[in-house]
Coordinates of C-alpha atoms in Angstrom, one line a residue:
X937 CA -53.6 -118.3 -49.9
X938 CA -52.5 -114.9 -48.9
X939 CA -48.9 -114.4 -47.8
X940 CA -47.6 -113.4 -44.5
X941 CA -47.2 -109.9 -44.9
X942 CA -50.9 -109.7 -46.0
X943 CA -52.0 -111.5 -42.8
X944 CA -49.6 -109.1 -40.9
X945 CA -51.2 -106.0 -42.5
X946 CA -54.9 -107.1 -42.3
X947 CA -54.6 -108.1 -38.4
X948 CA -52.5 -105.0 -37.3
X949 CA -55.1 -102.9 -39.0
X950 CA -57.9 -104.8 -37.2
X951 CA -56.2 -104.6 -33.9
X952 CA -55.3 -101.0 -34.2
X953 CA -59.1 -100.1 -34.9
X954 CA -60.1 -101.4 -31.7
X955 CA -61.0 -99.0 -28.9
X956 CA -58.9 -99.0 -25.8
X957 CA -61.9 -100.2 -24.0
X958 CA -62.6 -103.0 -26.2
X959 CA -58.7 -104.1 -26.0
X960 CA -59.0 -103.9 -22.2
X961 CA -62.2 -105.9 -22.0
X962 CA -60.8 -108.6 -24.4
X963 CA -57.4 -108.6 -22.6
X964 CA -58.9 -109.1 -19.4
X965 CA -61.0 -112.1 -20.6
X966 CA -57.9 -113.6 -22.1
X967 CA -56.0 -113.2 -19.0
X968 CA -58.9 -114.8 -16.8
X969 CA -58.7 -118.0 -19.0
X970 CA -54.8 -118.1 -19.1
X971 CA -54.7 -117.8 -15.3
X972 CA -56.8 -121.0 -15.0
X973 CA -54.6 -123.1 -17.1
X974 CA -52.9 -125.9 -15.6
X975 CA -49.8 -125.2 -17.4
X976 CA -49.8 -121.7 -16.2
X977 CA -50.8 -122.8 -12.4
X978 CA -48.2 -125.5 -12.4
X979 CA -45.3 -123.1 -14.0
X980 CA -42.2 -122.2 -11.9
X981 CA -41.3 -119.6 -14.5
X982 CA -42.9 -117.3 -16.8
X983 CA -41.5 -116.2 -19.9
X984 CA -43.5 -113.3 -21.6
X985 CA -43.5 -110.4 -23.6
X986 CA -44.3 -107.0 -22.4
X987 CA -47.5 -105.7 -24.2
X988 CA -47.4 -102.9 -26.4
X989 CA -49.8 -100.5 -28.1
X990 CA -53.0 -102.6 -28.6
X991 CA -51.2 -106.0 -28.3
X992 CA -53.2 -108.4 -25.7
X993 CA -52.1 -106.8 -22.5
X994 CA -49.6 -108.6 -20.3
X995 CA -49.0 -106.2 -17.7
X996 CA -51.7 -107.7 -15.2
X997 CA -50.3 -111.1 -16.3
X998 CA -47.0 -110.2 -14.8
X999 CA -48.2 -108.8 -11.9
X1000 CA -50.3 -112.0 -11.0
X1001 CA -47.3 -114.1 -11.8
X1002 CA -45.1 -112.2 -9.3
X1003 CA -48.0 -112.7 -6.7
X1004 CA -47.8 -116.4 -7.3
X1005 CA -44.3 -116.5 -6.6
X1006 CA -43.3 -117.4 -10.1
X1007 CA -40.1 -116.1 -11.5
X1008 CA -40.9 -113.8 -14.5
X1009 CA -38.6 -113.3 -17.3
X1010 CA -39.3 -110.8 -20.2
X1011 CA -37.2 -110.2 -23.5
X1012 CA -34.7 -107.7 -24.4
X1013 CA -33.5 -107.5 -28.0
X1014 CA -29.7 -107.7 -28.0
X1015 CA -29.2 -106.9 -31.8
X1016 CA -30.9 -107.0 -34.9
X1017 CA -31.4 -110.9 -34.8
X1018 CA -31.6 -112.0 -31.3
X1019 CA -33.2 -111.6 -28.0
X1020 CA -32.7 -113.1 -24.7
X1021 CA -34.8 -113.2 -21.4
X1022 CA -34.0 -111.5 -18.3
X1023 CA -35.7 -111.9 -14.9
X1024 CA -37.7 -109.2 -13.3
X1025 CA -39.1 -108.4 -9.9
X1026 CA -41.6 -105.8 -11.2
X1027 CA -42.7 -103.7 -14.0
X1028 CA -41.0 -100.6 -12.7
X1029 CA -37.7 -102.2 -13.5
X1030 CA -38.5 -101.8 -17.3
X1031 CA -37.4 -99.1 -19.7
X1032 CA -38.3 -98.1 -23.1
X1033 CA -36.0 -100.1 -25.6
X1034 CA -36.3 -101.2 -29.2
X1035 CA -39.2 -99.3 -30.9
X1036 CA -40.1 -98.0 -27.5
X1037 CA -41.0 -101.4 -26.2
X1038 CA -40.3 -101.8 -22.4
X1039 CA -37.4 -103.8 -21.7
X1040 CA -35.3 -105.1 -18.7
X1041 CA -31.6 -104.1 -18.0
X1042 CA -29.6 -107.2 -18.6
X1043 CA -29.2 -108.7 -15.0
X1044 CA -30.2 -112.1 -14.3
X1045 CA -30.4 -114.1 -17.6
X1046 CA -33.3 -116.4 -17.8
X1047 CA -32.0 -119.8 -19.0
X1048 CA -34.6 -122.5 -20.2
X1049 CA -33.9 -125.1 -17.5
X1050 CA -35.4 -128.6 -18.1
X1051 CA -35.9 -129.5 -14.6
X1052 CA -38.3 -126.5 -13.9
X1053 CA -41.8 -126.2 -15.1
X1054 CA -41.8 -123.2 -17.5
X1055 CA -44.3 -121.5 -19.8
X1056 CA -43.9 -118.9 -22.5
X1057 CA -46.5 -116.6 -23.8
X1058 CA -45.8 -115.6 -27.4
X1059 CA -46.9 -112.7 -29.2
X1060 CA -48.1 -112.5 -32.9
X1061 CA -50.5 -111.2 -35.3
X1062 CA -52.0 -114.1 -36.7
X1063 CA -52.4 -117.8 -35.7
X1064 CA -54.0 -120.8 -37.3
X1065 CA -55.8 -123.9 -35.8
X1066 CA -52.7 -126.1 -35.9
X1067 CA -50.5 -123.7 -33.9
X1068 CA -48.7 -121.9 -36.8
X1069 CA -48.0 -118.2 -35.9
X1070 CA -47.3 -115.2 -37.9
X1071 CA -45.3 -112.6 -35.7
X1072 CA -43.9 -109.2 -36.6
X1073 CA -41.4 -110.4 -39.3
X1074 CA -38.3 -110.2 -37.4
X1075 CA -37.9 -113.8 -36.3
X1076 CA -36.9 -113.3 -32.8
X1077 CA -39.2 -115.9 -31.2
X1078 CA -38.7 -118.5 -33.8
X1079 CA -34.8 -118.1 -33.3
X1080 CA -34.9 -118.1 -29.7
X1081 CA -36.9 -121.5 -29.8
X1082 CA -34.3 -122.8 -32.0
X1083 CA -31.1 -121.6 -29.8
X1084 CA -32.9 -122.7 -26.5
X1085 CA -34.5 -126.0 -27.2
X1086 CA -36.5 -127.1 -24.3
X1087 CA -39.2 -129.8 -24.7
X1088 CA -40.5 -128.9 -21.3
X1089 CA -41.3 -125.5 -22.2
X1090 CA -45.1 -125.0 -22.9
X1091 CA -45.5 -122.4 -25.7
X1092 CA -48.8 -120.6 -25.5
X1093 CA -49.9 -117.7 -27.7
X1094 CA -52.5 -115.1 -26.6
X1095 CA -54.5 -113.4 -29.0
X1096 CA -57.8 -111.7 -29.9
X1097 CA -60.2 -114.2 -31.6
X1098 CA -60.3 -112.5 -34.9
X1099 CA -56.3 -113.2 -35.2
X1100 CA -57.2 -116.8 -35.5
X1101 CA -57.5 -118.1 -39.1
X1102 CA -58.1 -121.5 -40.7
X1103 CA -54.7 -121.9 -42.1
X1104 CA -51.6 -119.8 -42.5
X1105 CA -48.4 -120.2 -44.7
X1106 CA -45.6 -121.7 -42.6
X1107 CA -41.9 -122.1 -43.1
X1108 CA -39.7 -125.0 -42.2
X1109 CA -38.1 -122.6 -39.3
X1110 CA -41.6 -121.7 -37.8
X1111 CA -42.2 -123.2 -34.4
X1112 CA -45.8 -123.9 -33.7
X1113 CA -47.5 -123.0 -30.6
X1114 CA -49.1 -125.6 -28.3
X1115 CA -52.1 -123.7 -27.2
X1116 CA -53.7 -120.5 -28.1
X1117 CA -56.1 -118.4 -25.9
X1118 CA -58.3 -115.9 -27.0
X1119 CA -61.2 -114.0 -25.2
X1120 CA -63.6 -116.6 -26.8
X1121 CA -61.9 -119.9 -26.6
X1122 CA -58.8 -122.1 -26.2
X1123 CA -57.4 -123.9 -28.9
X1124 CA -55.3 -126.8 -27.8
X1125 CA -52.7 -128.0 -30.6

């Protein structure tokens, strides 16, 4: 089996070779499926990344969640090891941060609240059929899940279908996803 870095390089190259139009069409199809998920519809709070480059676009997801009256939280990298999620009320509040990725100014911290229904949309470069994920290599999300345990938080990955592998290498600290949504299918773990 290939190692994590090989999967990262391979899927990043495939993603970056897509045209803007192809990326937008696939992102729209993923968003359409995501908005129909009961886990999304019933959630009070949405924790999501802010897409960058040719990642699955989350800008329309954020706008839709705000229109539905959900609280929306996006991540900010605080140092080289940790990130926290902060509430936003619109994309215009975001400023370029780490690596040029749009981030919020720290104000209202988003806590994992067990009494609220919450969903987190998680980015990555590769996923497998049992929920394993290969991210960008910094470990921010896995550390976040360990530091903020919440059994009621639904962890959903969104990805292009070519990012789905039969099996990926996984470490003991890798936190699996509960569902993966692509432009072609939903994988329930």
